[in-house]
Amino acid sequence: MKEKNLRIKFVPYEKLKEQKFNGIIRDLKHNTIIMVDAKLNAKEEAQIIAETMRNVSEDFSGIEFGSIDLGAESGKGNLSKIKGALIERIIGRKRGVTIIGPANVVRKIKKNPKELLLHL
Amino acid sequence: MVVRHFRVMKNRIGSLIRSLFRKRKEIKIGLYGPVNSGKTTLANRICMDWLGEELGVASVVPHETREIQMKESVTIEEDGKKLTFNLVDTPGIATKIDFEDFVKAGLKKKEAKERAREATKGVIEAIKWLDKMDLVLVVLDSTKDPVNQVNITILGNLDARDIPVIIVGNKIDLKNSNLALIRNAFPKYKIVGISAKTGENIKELYKALLREL
């Protein structure tokens, strides 16, 4: 049986934004799971879906992705929310993590507020 | 609590501003959602109810709708209130499209590849059209787990654009329909359970639309 390698690559959010998702699509096409140190905002999520669709082929059917929003989980009170929003404004990204995997490797990502379950 | 009040106020101000400009442009109501949630069946139900003709072809084969379809000047009337809008049916949003799925659904390999290619374009188009909508009905299959990335992305994008949303929990005629799952997953949204296929509870949706716009 042919051995199949799976890579997990960390991509800083700033680099992801700079490359406008082109770079990670190249990686995703080569059995690489991408881990980003931020929760993508909704418009970025739509961008990544659109970029994926532009690249769908016989060999690359698309992606599965999911995020954990640490900002939403850090505190439920209004003060915590304001503090969290302020921190995110300063660091320029939403606190959290995003996992993006090629659909032929990651069949499904189940999301709970505090964890992501990857079905391989 | 404060955040919730702020959101309600924001929506009301948004509705007021939209109502001021309503006469100058045509209202567009979009049907968005994941693949096979019943968007075209609902579009057909609305069009049959008020125009006496269907909008598009609905099918169990995924990605039957691969282009934006619009029916102009649909007027709904309920409890003495009236609303005229253009109804926009969009292709289902997906993060993956595998031509092999169409082969499994009975299509020939060549047709399956063509359908996959068209479906990818359809998803991109649907995303582009988000900005043009005045209100969106997010159609979800109430027999399925609503917590998935596609639904989260659609709702997040509508929120980011300040577009009013009604979540339509479709397929309530089916035994395993569970609207509570949708309510628990998306508690801040207006949710109406219907069956686009049988017409069950559709009047509630019309009332909700008239209230919202």
Short mmCIF file of C-alpha atoms in Angstrom, two decimals:
data_model
loop_
_atom_site.label_atom_id
_atom_site.label_comp_id
_atom_site.label_asym_id
_atom_site.label_seq_id
_atom_site.Cartn_x
_atom_site.Cartn_y
_atom_site.Cartn_z
CA MET A 1 0.00 0.00 0.00
CA LYS A 2 1.32 3.40 -0.96
CA GLU A 3 2.16 5.55 2.03
CA LYS A 4 0.30 8.87 2.14
CA ASN A 5 1.88 11.79 3.96
CA LEU A 6 -0.10 14.49 5.66
CA ARG A 7 1.48 17.81 6.51
CA ILE A 8 0.23 20.36 9.00
CA LYS A 9 1.45 23.86 8.30
CA PHE A 10 1.22 26.93 10.48
CA VAL A 11 0.45 30.11 8.53
CA PRO A 12 0.48 33.43 10.42
CA TYR A 13 -2.66 35.48 9.82
CA GLU A 14 -0.64 38.42 8.49
CA LYS A 15 0.94 36.19 5.84
CA LEU A 16 -2.44 34.76 4.89
CA LYS A 17 -3.83 38.25 4.33
CA GLU A 18 -0.74 39.30 2.39
CA GLN A 19 -1.01 36.33 0.02
CA LYS A 20 -4.78 36.73 -0.37
CA PHE A 21 -5.24 32.96 0.13
CA ASN A 22 -3.34 32.01 -3.05
CA GLY A 23 -0.44 30.51 -1.16
CA ILE A 24 -2.53 28.25 1.05
CA ILE A 25 -4.58 26.88 -1.87
CA ARG A 26 -1.29 25.62 -3.33
CA ASP A 27 -0.55 23.87 -0.03
CA LEU A 28 -4.08 22.52 0.34
CA LYS A 29 -3.78 20.89 -3.07
CA HIS A 30 -0.83 18.94 -1.69
CA ASN A 31 -2.48 17.25 1.28
CA THR A 32 -1.57 19.97 3.75
CA ILE A 33 -3.74 21.05 6.65
CA ILE A 34 -3.38 24.76 7.36
CA MET A 35 -3.51 26.23 10.83
CA VAL A 36 -3.97 29.99 11.20
CA ASP A 37 -3.43 31.91 14.45
CA ALA A 38 -6.68 33.87 14.18
CA LYS A 39 -10.37 33.47 13.61
CA LEU A 40 -11.08 34.62 10.08
CA ASN A 41 -13.80 37.21 9.77
CA ALA A 42 -16.94 36.43 7.76
CA LYS A 43 -15.79 38.24 4.62
CA GLU A 44 -12.47 36.40 4.70
CA GLU A 45 -14.34 33.11 5.06
CA ALA A 46 -16.37 33.99 1.95
CA GLN A 47 -13.15 34.91 0.14
CA ILE A 48 -11.57 31.59 0.94
CA ILE A 49 -14.66 29.73 -0.30
CA ALA A 50 -14.62 31.74 -3.55
CA GLU A 51 -10.88 31.18 -4.01
CA THR A 52 -11.36 27.46 -3.38
CA MET A 53 -14.13 27.30 -5.99
CA ARG A 54 -11.82 28.93 -8.56
CA ASN A 55 -9.36 26.11 -7.95
CA VAL A 56 -11.65 23.07 -7.87
CA SER A 57 -10.51 20.40 -10.31
CA GLU A 58 -10.61 16.63 -10.69
CA ASP A 59 -7.78 16.35 -8.17
CA PHE A 60 -8.88 19.05 -5.76
CA SER A 61 -12.53 18.95 -4.72
CA GLY A 62 -12.37 21.74 -2.16
CA ILE A 63 -11.88 22.29 1.55
CA GLU A 64 -13.31 21.85 4.99
CA PHE A 65 -12.62 24.55 7.52
CA GLY A 66 -13.57 25.64 10.99
CA SER A 67 -12.63 28.25 13.57
CA ILE A 68 -12.55 28.73 17.29
CA ASP A 69 -13.35 32.24 18.39
CA LEU A 70 -11.37 32.88 21.57
CA GLY A 71 -12.77 36.39 21.77
CA ALA A 72 -16.31 35.07 22.14
CA GLU A 73 -15.22 32.57 24.78
CA SER A 74 -13.03 34.82 26.93
CA GLY A 75 -15.87 36.33 28.90
CA LYS A 76 -19.62 36.73 28.72
CA GLY A 77 -19.94 40.08 30.49
CA ASN A 78 -20.16 43.38 28.65
CA LEU A 79 -16.89 44.59 30.16
CA SER A 80 -15.09 41.44 28.96
CA LYS A 81 -16.57 41.92 25.51
CA ILE A 82 -15.40 45.54 25.31
CA LYS A 83 -11.95 44.52 26.59
CA GLY A 84 -11.79 41.71 24.03
CA ALA A 85 -12.86 44.00 21.17
CA LEU A 86 -10.19 46.49 22.22
CA ILE A 87 -7.47 43.82 22.27
CA GLU A 88 -8.53 42.60 18.82
CA ARG A 89 -8.44 46.17 17.49
CA ILE A 90 -4.89 46.54 18.80
CA ILE A 91 -3.56 43.21 17.49
CA GLY A 92 -5.45 43.60 14.19
CA ARG A 93 -7.07 40.20 14.14
CA LYS A 94 -9.77 38.18 15.82
CA ARG A 95 -8.35 36.01 18.58
CA GLY A 96 -8.73 32.33 17.86
CA VAL A 97 -7.60 29.63 15.52
CA THR A 98 -8.70 28.47 12.06
CA ILE A 99 -8.08 25.04 10.61
CA ILE A 100 -8.38 24.57 6.85
CA GLY A 101 -8.00 21.12 5.34
CA PRO A 102 -8.32 19.65 1.85
CA ALA A 103 -11.70 17.89 1.50
CA ASN A 104 -10.07 14.67 0.30
CA VAL A 105 -8.21 14.46 3.64
CA VAL A 106 -10.56 16.14 6.10
CA ARG A 107 -14.04 14.79 5.47
CA LYS A 108 -15.78 16.95 8.04
CA ILE A 109 -15.02 19.40 10.84
CA LYS A 110 -17.42 19.34 13.78
CA LYS A 111 -17.42 22.44 15.88
CA ASN A 112 -18.08 22.92 19.55
CA PRO A 113 -17.49 26.33 21.07
CA LYS A 114 -14.13 25.31 22.48
CA GLU A 115 -12.93 22.55 20.17
CA LEU A 116 -12.78 21.42 16.58
CA LEU A 117 -13.16 17.73 15.76
CA LEU A 118 -11.59 16.73 12.48
CA HIS A 119 -13.00 13.64 10.78
CA LEU A 120 -10.22 12.27 8.58
CA MET B 1 -28.13 42.34 27.12
CA VAL B 2 -26.64 45.70 26.07
CA VAL B 3 -25.24 44.11 22.91
CA ARG B 4 -28.64 42.64 22.09
CA HIS B 5 -30.38 46.00 22.56
CA PHE B 6 -27.75 47.63 20.40
CA ARG B 7 -28.40 45.05 17.66
CA VAL B 8 -32.19 45.58 17.83
CA MET B 9 -31.69 49.36 17.62
CA LYS B 10 -29.25 48.94 14.73
CA ASN B 11 -31.76 46.75 12.83
CA ARG B 12 -34.58 49.24 13.42
CA ILE B 13 -32.50 52.18 12.23
CA GLY B 14 -31.45 50.05 9.22
CA SER B 15 -35.09 49.24 8.42
CA LEU B 16 -36.01 52.93 8.73
CA ILE B 17 -33.23 53.98 6.35
CA ARG B 18 -34.18 51.21 3.92
CA SER B 19 -37.84 52.24 4.01
CA LEU B 20 -36.83 55.83 3.14
CA PHE B 21 -35.04 54.62 0.01
CA ARG B 22 -37.52 51.86 -0.85
CA LYS B 23 -39.42 53.85 -3.44
CA ARG B 24 -36.25 54.67 -5.36
CA LYS B 25 -35.13 51.11 -5.99
CA GLU B 26 -36.52 47.64 -6.25
CA ILE B 27 -36.29 45.43 -3.21
CA LYS B 28 -34.33 42.23 -3.67
CA ILE B 29 -35.02 39.26 -1.43
CA GLY B 30 -32.43 36.52 -1.75
CA LEU B 31 -32.66 32.83 -1.00
CA TYR B 32 -29.36 31.60 0.38
CA GLY B 33 -28.29 28.41 2.05
CA PRO B 34 -26.34 25.20 1.70
CA VAL B 35 -26.89 22.75 -1.14
CA ASN B 36 -30.22 20.85 -1.22
CA SER B 37 -31.85 22.81 1.59
CA GLY B 38 -34.89 23.59 -0.59
CA LYS B 39 -34.17 27.12 -1.84
CA THR B 40 -35.61 26.55 -5.32
CA THR B 41 -38.58 24.63 -3.93
CA LEU B 42 -39.32 27.64 -1.71
CA ALA B 43 -38.80 30.07 -4.62
CA ASN B 44 -41.25 27.99 -6.65
CA ARG B 45 -43.73 27.92 -3.77
CA ILE B 46 -43.62 31.73 -3.42
CA CYS B 47 -43.89 32.27 -7.18
CA MET B 48 -46.74 29.77 -7.54
CA ASP B 49 -48.62 31.35 -4.61
CA TRP B 50 -48.39 34.90 -5.97
CA LEU B 51 -47.66 34.69 -9.69
CA GLY B 52 -49.05 31.31 -10.64
CA GLU B 53 -45.78 30.17 -12.26
CA GLU B 54 -42.56 28.53 -11.07
CA LEU B 55 -39.11 30.07 -10.98
CA GLY B 56 -36.77 27.14 -11.57
CA VAL B 57 -36.22 23.41 -11.51
CA ALA B 58 -35.79 21.75 -8.13
CA SER B 59 -34.08 18.37 -7.89
CA VAL B 60 -32.59 15.93 -5.41
CA VAL B 61 -29.36 15.92 -7.41
CA PRO B 62 -27.01 18.40 -5.71
CA HIS B 63 -26.31 21.76 -7.39
CA GLU B 64 -29.38 21.70 -9.64
CA THR B 65 -29.38 25.51 -9.43
CA ARG B 66 -26.05 26.69 -10.78
CA GLU B 67 -26.95 30.20 -11.85
CA ILE B 68 -28.66 33.11 -10.15
CA GLN B 69 -32.36 33.10 -11.05
CA MET B 70 -34.62 36.06 -10.48
CA LYS B 71 -38.34 36.61 -10.64
CA GLU B 72 -39.29 40.26 -10.81
CA SER B 73 -42.23 42.02 -9.19
CA VAL B 74 -43.52 39.39 -6.81
CA THR B 75 -46.25 40.97 -4.68
CA ILE B 76 -47.29 39.30 -1.46
CA GLU B 77 -50.28 40.39 0.59
CA GLU B 78 -51.23 39.38 4.10
CA ASP B 79 -53.49 41.03 6.69
CA GLY B 80 -53.97 44.09 4.47
CA LYS B 81 -50.22 44.66 4.08
CA LYS B 82 -48.51 44.46 0.71
CA LEU B 83 -44.91 44.03 -0.41
CA THR B 84 -43.46 43.93 -3.93
CA PHE B 85 -39.95 42.59 -4.48
CA ASN B 86 -37.65 40.77 -6.84
CA LEU B 87 -37.05 37.22 -5.67
CA VAL B 88 -33.52 35.96 -6.21
CA ASP B 89 -32.77 32.24 -6.02
CA THR B 90 -29.07 31.49 -5.63
CA PRO B 91 -26.96 28.35 -6.06
CA GLY B 92 -26.23 26.48 -2.84
CA ILE B 93 -23.05 27.55 -1.08
CA ALA B 94 -20.49 24.79 -0.59
CA THR B 95 -16.83 24.50 0.35
CA LYS B 96 -16.30 21.42 -1.80
CA ILE B 97 -17.66 20.13 -5.09
CA ASP B 98 -16.63 16.67 -6.20
CA PHE B 99 -17.72 15.56 -9.67
CA GLU B 100 -17.75 11.97 -8.40
CA ASP B 101 -20.82 12.86 -6.29
CA PHE B 102 -22.72 13.65 -9.49
CA VAL B 103 -21.57 10.39 -11.03
CA LYS B 104 -22.97 8.60 -7.96
CA ALA B 105 -26.24 10.52 -8.49
CA GLY B 106 -26.49 9.00 -11.97
CA LEU B 107 -24.79 11.48 -14.29
CA LYS B 108 -22.30 10.44 -16.94
CA LYS B 109 -18.68 11.36 -16.19
CA LYS B 110 -18.56 14.14 -18.79
CA GLU B 111 -21.86 15.65 -17.59
CA ALA B 112 -20.72 15.33 -13.98
CA LYS B 113 -17.52 17.27 -14.66
CA GLU B 114 -19.45 19.97 -16.50
CA ARG B 115 -21.97 20.24 -13.66
CA ALA B 116 -19.13 20.50 -11.13
CA ARG B 117 -17.50 23.28 -13.17
CA GLU B 118 -20.78 25.19 -13.40
CA ALA B 119 -21.49 24.64 -9.71
CA THR B 120 -18.16 26.21 -8.68
CA LYS B 121 -19.03 29.30 -10.76
CA GLY B 122 -22.47 29.34 -9.15
CA VAL B 123 -21.02 29.47 -5.64
CA ILE B 124 -18.78 32.41 -6.60
CA GLU B 125 -21.76 34.22 -8.17
CA ALA B 126 -23.92 33.63 -5.09
CA ILE B 127 -21.22 35.18 -2.88
CA LYS B 128 -20.89 38.19 -5.22
CA TRP B 129 -24.65 38.80 -5.15
CA LEU B 130 -24.73 39.06 -1.35
CA ASP B 131 -24.07 42.80 -1.56
CA LYS B 132 -27.15 43.36 -3.73
CA MET B 133 -29.69 41.94 -1.28
CA ASP B 134 -32.12 43.93 0.88
CA LEU B 135 -33.20 40.91 2.88
CA VAL B 136 -32.10 37.30 2.83
CA LEU B 137 -34.01 34.16 3.63
CA VAL B 138 -31.40 31.68 4.80
CA VAL B 139 -32.96 28.33 3.96
CA LEU B 140 -31.78 25.47 6.16
CA ASP B 141 -32.78 21.83 6.08
CA SER B 142 -34.38 21.30 9.52
CA THR B 143 -33.56 17.58 9.42
CA LYS B 144 -29.83 18.30 9.46
CA ASP B 145 -27.34 19.62 12.01
CA PRO B 146 -27.31 23.40 11.40
CA VAL B 147 -23.91 24.01 13.00
CA ASN B 148 -21.61 23.89 10.02
CA GLN B 149 -19.14 26.28 8.48
CA VAL B 150 -21.24 27.09 5.41
CA ASN B 151 -24.19 28.28 7.52
CA ILE B 152 -21.91 30.21 9.87
CA THR B 153 -20.19 31.91 6.92
CA ILE B 154 -23.46 32.86 5.24
CA LEU B 155 -24.95 34.35 8.42
CA GLY B 156 -21.67 36.06 9.32
CA ASN B 157 -21.49 37.71 5.92
CA LEU B 158 -25.07 38.96 6.13
CA ASP B 159 -24.35 40.35 9.61
CA ALA B 160 -21.19 42.05 8.37
CA ARG B 161 -23.22 43.73 5.62
CA ASP B 162 -26.13 44.64 7.93
CA ILE B 163 -28.59 42.76 5.74
CA PRO B 164 -31.76 41.64 7.57
CA VAL B 165 -32.11 37.87 7.83
CA ILE B 166 -34.93 35.43 8.37
CA ILE B 167 -33.83 31.83 8.87
CA VAL B 168 -36.24 29.44 7.19
CA GLY B 169 -36.20 26.00 8.78
CA ASN B 170 -37.42 24.01 5.79
CA LYS B 171 -38.73 20.44 5.49
CA ILE B 172 -40.83 20.49 8.67
CA ASP B 173 -43.10 17.92 7.00
CA LEU B 174 -40.37 15.31 7.49
CA LYS B 175 -40.39 13.09 10.58
CA ASN B 176 -36.84 13.88 11.68
CA SER B 177 -37.26 17.66 11.34
CA ASN B 178 -35.92 19.43 14.45
CA LEU B 179 -36.37 23.20 14.53
CA ALA B 180 -35.04 23.34 18.09
CA LEU B 181 -31.56 22.55 16.76
CA ILE B 182 -31.70 25.65 14.55
CA ARG B 183 -33.09 27.79 17.38
CA ASN B 184 -30.33 26.66 19.72
CA ALA B 185 -27.62 27.18 17.13
CA PHE B 186 -28.73 30.66 16.04
CA PRO B 187 -30.71 32.17 18.93
CA LYS B 188 -30.45 35.81 17.85
CA TYR B 189 -32.25 35.30 14.52
CA LYS B 190 -35.90 35.28 13.50
CA ILE B 191 -36.67 31.66 12.61
CA VAL B 192 -39.73 30.40 10.74
CA GLY B 193 -40.35 26.68 10.24
CA ILE B 194 -42.03 25.76 6.97
CA SER B 195 -42.40 23.04 4.39
CA ALA B 196 -41.75 24.54 0.96
CA LYS B 197 -42.91 21.26 -0.55
CA THR B 198 -46.35 21.06 1.13
CA GLY B 199 -46.83 24.77 1.91
CA GLU B 200 -47.16 24.09 5.64
CA ASN B 201 -46.80 27.30 7.71
CA ILE B 202 -45.87 29.35 4.62
CA LYS B 203 -48.24 32.15 5.71
CA GLU B 204 -46.06 32.69 8.78
CA LEU B 205 -43.14 33.32 6.46
CA TYR B 206 -45.12 35.88 4.45
CA LYS B 207 -46.13 37.63 7.66
CA ALA B 208 -42.52 37.67 8.83
CA LEU B 209 -41.41 39.18 5.51
CA LEU B 210 -44.04 41.92 5.75
CA ARG B 211 -42.95 42.68 9.31
CA GLU B 212 -39.29 42.80 8.41
CA LEU B 213 -39.46 45.14 5.40
#
